Coordinates of C-alpha atoms in Angstrom, one line a residue:
M13 CA 84.6 101.5 64.5
S14 CA 86.7 99.0 62.7
E15 CA 87.4 100.3 59.2
K16 CA 88.3 98.3 56.2
A17 CA 91.1 99.0 53.7
G18 CA 91.3 96.3 51.1
H19 CA 90.8 93.1 53.1
Q20 CA 92.1 94.4 56.4
H21 CA 90.3 96.1 59.2
V22 CA 91.9 99.3 60.2
T23 CA 90.9 100.7 63.5
V24 CA 90.5 104.5 63.6
L25 CA 92.6 106.5 66.1
L26 CA 93.8 103.2 67.5
H27 CA 96.8 104.3 69.6
E28 CA 95.4 107.8 70.4
A29 CA 92.2 106.4 71.9
V30 CA 93.8 103.6 73.9
S31 CA 96.6 105.9 75.1
A32 CA 93.9 108.4 76.2
L33 CA 92.5 105.8 78.6
N34 CA 95.8 105.9 80.6
I35 CA 95.5 102.2 81.3
R36 CA 96.4 100.7 84.7
E37 CA 97.6 97.0 84.5
D38 CA 95.1 95.9 87.1
G39 CA 92.2 98.1 86.0
V40 CA 88.7 97.3 84.7
Y41 CA 87.9 98.8 81.3
V42 CA 84.9 98.8 78.9
D43 CA 85.0 98.8 75.1
G44 CA 81.4 99.9 74.3
T45 CA 81.7 99.1 70.6
F46 CA 83.9 96.0 70.0
G47 CA 83.5 96.0 66.2
R48 CA 86.3 93.7 65.1
G49 CA 88.3 94.2 68.3
G50 CA 91.1 96.6 67.2
H51 CA 90.8 98.8 70.3
S52 CA 90.1 95.8 72.6
R53 CA 93.2 93.9 71.6
L54 CA 95.4 96.9 72.2
I55 CA 93.8 97.5 75.6
L56 CA 94.3 93.8 76.5
S57 CA 98.0 94.1 75.6
K58 CA 98.4 96.8 78.2
L59 CA 96.5 95.0 81.0
G60 CA 98.1 92.6 83.4
A61 CA 96.7 89.3 84.6
A62 CA 94.4 91.0 87.1
G63 CA 92.9 93.4 84.6
R64 CA 89.5 93.0 83.0
L65 CA 87.8 94.2 79.8
V66 CA 84.1 94.2 79.2
V67 CA 83.1 94.5 75.6
F68 CA 79.7 95.4 74.1
D69 CA 78.3 95.0 70.6
K70 CA 74.9 94.6 69.0
D71 CA 76.2 92.9 65.8
P72 CA 76.2 89.1 65.9
Q73 CA 79.2 89.0 63.6
A74 CA 81.2 91.2 65.9
I75 CA 80.1 89.1 68.9
A76 CA 81.3 86.0 67.2
V77 CA 84.8 87.6 66.9
A78 CA 84.7 88.7 70.5
N79 CA 83.7 85.3 71.7
E80 CA 86.7 83.8 69.8
L81 CA 88.9 86.3 71.6
A82 CA 87.3 85.5 75.0
E83 CA 88.1 81.8 74.5
Q84 CA 91.8 82.7 74.2
D85 CA 91.8 85.3 77.0
N86 CA 89.8 85.0 80.2
R87 CA 90.3 88.7 81.0
I88 CA 87.6 89.6 78.5
I89 CA 83.8 89.5 79.1
V90 CA 81.5 89.7 76.1
I91 CA 78.0 91.4 76.2
H92 CA 75.8 90.9 73.2
D93 CA 73.8 94.1 73.6
G94 CA 74.0 97.8 72.8
F95 CA 76.0 99.9 75.2
A96 CA 72.9 101.6 76.5
S97 CA 72.6 98.5 78.7
F98 CA 75.9 99.5 80.3
Q99 CA 74.7 99.9 83.9
V100 CA 72.5 96.9 83.9
A101 CA 75.2 94.7 82.4
L102 CA 77.8 95.9 85.0
D103 CA 75.4 95.3 87.8
R104 CA 74.8 91.7 86.5
L105 CA 78.6 91.2 86.5
G106 CA 79.0 92.6 90.0
I107 CA 81.2 95.4 88.7
D108 CA 80.7 98.6 90.8
K109 CA 83.4 100.8 89.4
I110 CA 85.6 100.9 86.2
D111 CA 88.8 102.7 85.3
G112 CA 88.0 103.7 81.8
A113 CA 85.5 103.3 78.9
L114 CA 86.0 103.7 75.1
F115 CA 83.2 104.2 72.6
D116 CA 83.9 104.2 68.8
L117 CA 80.5 105.3 67.6
G118 CA 78.6 104.8 64.4
I119 CA 78.6 102.1 61.8
S120 CA 81.6 99.7 61.1
S121 CA 83.1 99.1 57.7
P122 CA 82.1 95.4 57.6
Q123 CA 78.5 96.5 58.0
I124 CA 78.8 98.9 55.1
D125 CA 80.9 96.6 52.9
E126 CA 78.7 93.5 53.3
G127 CA 75.9 94.3 51.0
E128 CA 73.4 91.8 52.4
R129 CA 73.3 93.8 55.6
G130 CA 71.2 96.5 53.8
F131 CA 73.2 99.5 55.0
S132 CA 74.6 100.7 51.8
F133 CA 73.1 102.0 48.5
R134 CA 76.2 100.6 46.7
F135 CA 74.6 97.1 46.7
D136 CA 71.1 95.9 46.0
A137 CA 70.0 94.0 49.0
P138 CA 67.0 93.7 51.5
L139 CA 66.6 97.0 53.2
D140 CA 67.4 96.0 56.8
M141 CA 69.9 98.4 58.4
R142 CA 69.7 96.8 61.9
M143 CA 73.1 96.4 63.6
D144 CA 71.5 93.4 65.3
P145 CA 69.3 91.8 62.6
T146 CA 67.7 89.5 65.2
R147 CA 66.0 92.3 67.1
G148 CA 63.6 95.1 66.4
M149 CA 62.1 96.5 63.2
S150 CA 64.0 96.6 59.9
A151 CA 64.2 99.8 57.8
A152 CA 61.8 98.2 55.2
E153 CA 59.3 97.3 57.9
W154 CA 59.4 100.8 59.4
L155 CA 59.0 102.5 56.0
A156 CA 56.0 100.4 55.3
V157 CA 54.0 101.7 58.2
A158 CA 55.5 105.1 59.3
D159 CA 53.5 108.3 58.9
E160 CA 54.6 110.7 56.3
Q161 CA 55.4 113.3 59.0
D162 CA 57.5 110.8 61.0
I163 CA 59.5 109.9 57.9
H164 CA 60.0 113.6 57.1
E165 CA 61.2 114.3 60.7
V166 CA 63.6 111.4 60.8
V167 CA 65.2 112.2 57.4
K168 CA 65.4 115.9 58.3
N169 CA 66.7 115.6 61.9
Y170 CA 69.0 112.6 61.6
G171 CA 70.1 113.2 58.0
E172 CA 70.0 117.0 57.8
E173 CA 68.4 116.4 54.3
R174 CA 66.9 119.6 52.8
F175 CA 64.5 117.5 50.7
S176 CA 63.2 115.5 53.6
R177 CA 59.5 116.4 53.1
Q178 CA 59.6 115.5 49.4
I179 CA 61.3 112.2 50.2
A180 CA 58.7 111.4 52.8
R181 CA 55.9 112.2 50.4
T182 CA 57.4 110.1 47.6
I183 CA 58.0 107.1 49.9
V184 CA 54.3 107.2 51.1
A185 CA 53.1 107.4 47.5
Q186 CA 55.5 104.7 46.2
R187 CA 54.6 102.2 48.9
Q188 CA 51.0 102.2 47.7
E189 CA 52.2 100.6 44.5
Q190 CA 55.0 98.4 45.8
P191 CA 56.9 98.0 49.0
I192 CA 60.2 99.8 49.4
D193 CA 62.0 96.8 50.6
T194 CA 65.4 96.9 48.9
T195 CA 68.4 99.3 49.1
R196 CA 68.1 99.9 45.3
K197 CA 64.5 101.0 45.5
L198 CA 65.2 103.5 48.3
A199 CA 68.3 104.8 46.5
Q200 CA 66.4 105.3 43.2
L201 CA 63.6 107.1 45.1
A202 CA 66.1 109.5 46.7
A203 CA 67.8 110.1 43.3
Q204 CA 64.4 111.2 41.9
V205 CA 63.8 113.7 44.6
V206 CA 67.2 115.1 45.8
R207 CA 68.0 117.8 43.2
T208 CA 71.2 119.2 44.6
R209 CA 73.9 117.7 46.8
E210 CA 77.5 118.0 47.8
R211 CA 80.0 117.2 45.1
G212 CA 80.8 113.5 45.1
Q213 CA 78.0 112.6 47.4
D214 CA 75.2 110.2 46.3
P215 CA 71.7 111.7 46.5
A216 CA 70.7 108.8 48.8
T217 CA 73.5 109.4 51.4
R218 CA 71.6 111.5 53.9
T219 CA 68.4 109.5 53.7
F220 CA 70.2 106.2 54.3
Q221 CA 72.2 107.7 57.1
A222 CA 69.1 109.1 58.8
I223 CA 67.1 105.9 58.6
R224 CA 70.0 103.9 59.9
I225 CA 70.5 106.2 62.9
F226 CA 66.8 106.1 63.7
I227 CA 66.4 102.3 63.4
N228 CA 69.4 101.7 65.7
R229 CA 68.6 104.5 68.1
E230 CA 72.2 105.6 67.8
L231 CA 71.8 109.2 69.1
E232 CA 69.5 108.2 72.0
E233 CA 71.9 105.4 73.1
V234 CA 74.9 107.9 73.2
S235 CA 72.8 110.3 75.4
E236 CA 71.8 107.4 77.6
V237 CA 75.3 105.8 78.1
L238 CA 77.4 108.9 78.9
P239 CA 75.9 109.6 82.4
Q240 CA 76.0 105.9 83.1
V241 CA 79.7 105.8 82.5
V242 CA 80.5 108.9 84.6
A243 CA 78.6 107.4 87.5
R244 CA 80.8 104.2 87.3
L245 CA 84.2 105.8 86.8
N246 CA 86.8 105.7 89.5
V247 CA 88.5 109.0 90.3
A248 CA 91.1 109.5 87.5
G249 CA 89.2 107.1 85.3
R250 CA 88.9 108.2 81.7
L251 CA 86.0 108.4 79.2
A252 CA 87.1 108.4 75.5
V253 CA 84.7 108.8 72.6
I254 CA 85.3 108.7 68.9
A255 CA 82.5 110.2 66.8
F256 CA 82.2 110.2 63.0
H257 CA 79.0 112.2 62.7
S258 CA 78.4 115.8 63.8
L259 CA 75.2 114.9 65.6
E260 CA 76.9 112.3 67.7
D261 CA 79.9 114.5 68.4
R262 CA 77.6 117.4 69.4
I263 CA 76.1 115.2 72.1
V264 CA 79.5 114.1 73.4
K265 CA 80.9 117.7 73.3
Q266 CA 78.0 119.2 75.1
F267 CA 77.9 116.5 77.8
M268 CA 81.6 116.7 78.6
R269 CA 81.5 120.5 78.6
Q270 CA 78.5 120.6 80.9
Y271 CA 80.0 118.3 83.5
S272 CA 83.5 119.9 83.4
Q273 CA 82.2 123.4 84.3
H274 CA 80.9 124.8 87.5
P275 CA 77.1 125.1 87.7
L276 CA 75.7 128.4 86.6
L277 CA 74.8 130.7 89.5
P278 CA 72.5 133.7 89.6
K279 CA 74.3 137.0 88.7
W280 CA 73.7 138.3 92.2
A281 CA 75.4 135.3 93.9
V282 CA 78.8 136.2 95.4
V283 CA 80.7 132.9 95.7
R284 CA 84.5 132.4 95.7
E285 CA 85.6 130.0 93.0
A286 CA 87.3 127.8 95.7
D287 CA 83.9 127.4 97.3
L288 CA 82.1 126.2 94.2
P289 CA 81.4 122.5 94.0
K290 CA 84.0 120.6 91.9
P291 CA 82.8 119.5 88.5
P292 CA 82.8 115.7 88.1
L293 CA 84.7 115.8 84.8
L294 CA 88.0 117.3 83.7
L295 CA 88.6 117.7 80.0
V296 CA 91.8 116.0 78.8
G297 CA 93.5 118.0 76.0
K298 CA 91.8 119.2 72.9
M299 CA 89.7 117.1 70.6
Q300 CA 91.9 115.0 68.2
K301 CA 91.4 114.1 64.6
P302 CA 93.2 111.5 62.5
S303 CA 96.6 112.5 61.0
E304 CA 96.9 113.1 57.3
Q305 CA 98.8 109.8 57.1
E306 CA 96.0 107.9 58.7
V307 CA 93.4 109.5 56.4
A308 CA 95.6 108.7 53.3
V309 CA 95.6 105.0 54.3
N310 CA 92.0 104.9 55.4
P311 CA 89.8 107.7 53.9
R312 CA 86.8 106.7 56.0
A313 CA 88.7 108.0 59.1
R314 CA 88.6 111.6 57.8
S315 CA 85.5 112.7 59.8
A316 CA 86.5 111.0 63.1
V317 CA 86.8 113.2 66.3
L318 CA 88.2 111.9 69.6
R319 CA 87.2 113.6 72.9
V320 CA 88.5 112.6 76.3
A321 CA 87.4 113.5 79.9
E322 CA 88.7 112.3 83.3
R323 CA 86.6 111.7 86.4
T324 CA 87.4 113.9 89.3
D325 CA 86.2 113.5 92.9
G326 CA 83.4 116.0 92.3
L327 CA 79.8 114.9 93.0
F328 CA 77.9 113.5 90.0
E329 CA 74.2 113.2 90.2
Q330 CA 72.8 111.0 87.4

């Protein structure tokens, strides 16, 4: 999503991702993660007067920026919701088909850099972690009631943290004495338990990441939206996804691979390739990573991966 370098927001893989959409001037496009609008503004610059852009975001601050843009440009439609509501939102707008969709997954730099949002262990703030702080349960509220086993599974599965069981046990013990309701308390707890880690990585990194992903249903929403998009794409429409985390990228990679291949047939089946049903997706190029120059300017871009697929006229059953 939008990244911050100094006081400027630097959008990761900006030109690569928008170029991958192969934009038609009169097309209908979706930016599933508006952030601060870097990708959206470039998409709008390539659309003609008849083109339309639907943007989604959970974050009220991002929506405020999107609404300002919409006041200046009537081609943009703003949806204050997560992109898992993709299909419902398009139905409500009367949009049956689109020509492309872009998703820039994960957390944005403004969310990390504004300590009061409770995403980062670099600041002492209320432990919130919600991308939309007006909806759902905060991280502190969840940690106050979750079972030890549930905490262990979240930290292990979403953070790939080796000390997940010890972290869960310590959280449950600590909350008997005082609530774990600030970022500092959780970071200090992780520092007590995590004995080894990657060089340069804070011991709280994986725990914070795991709880954030869980609280915001980040992986589930990726899995939910991908088939919704393919079902709505026009033939030759493009799906472009930027992932920063290996778990997200794995979901995208496996989905695109599955629907760009012929279905598996029994070994005894004798079928000519020409007679096989056409896959609904065609992979477009290889996955792309930021250039060395981009990473030098914006180090947070280093883990980004862009994958692109194009809709064919093959049947897609959601």
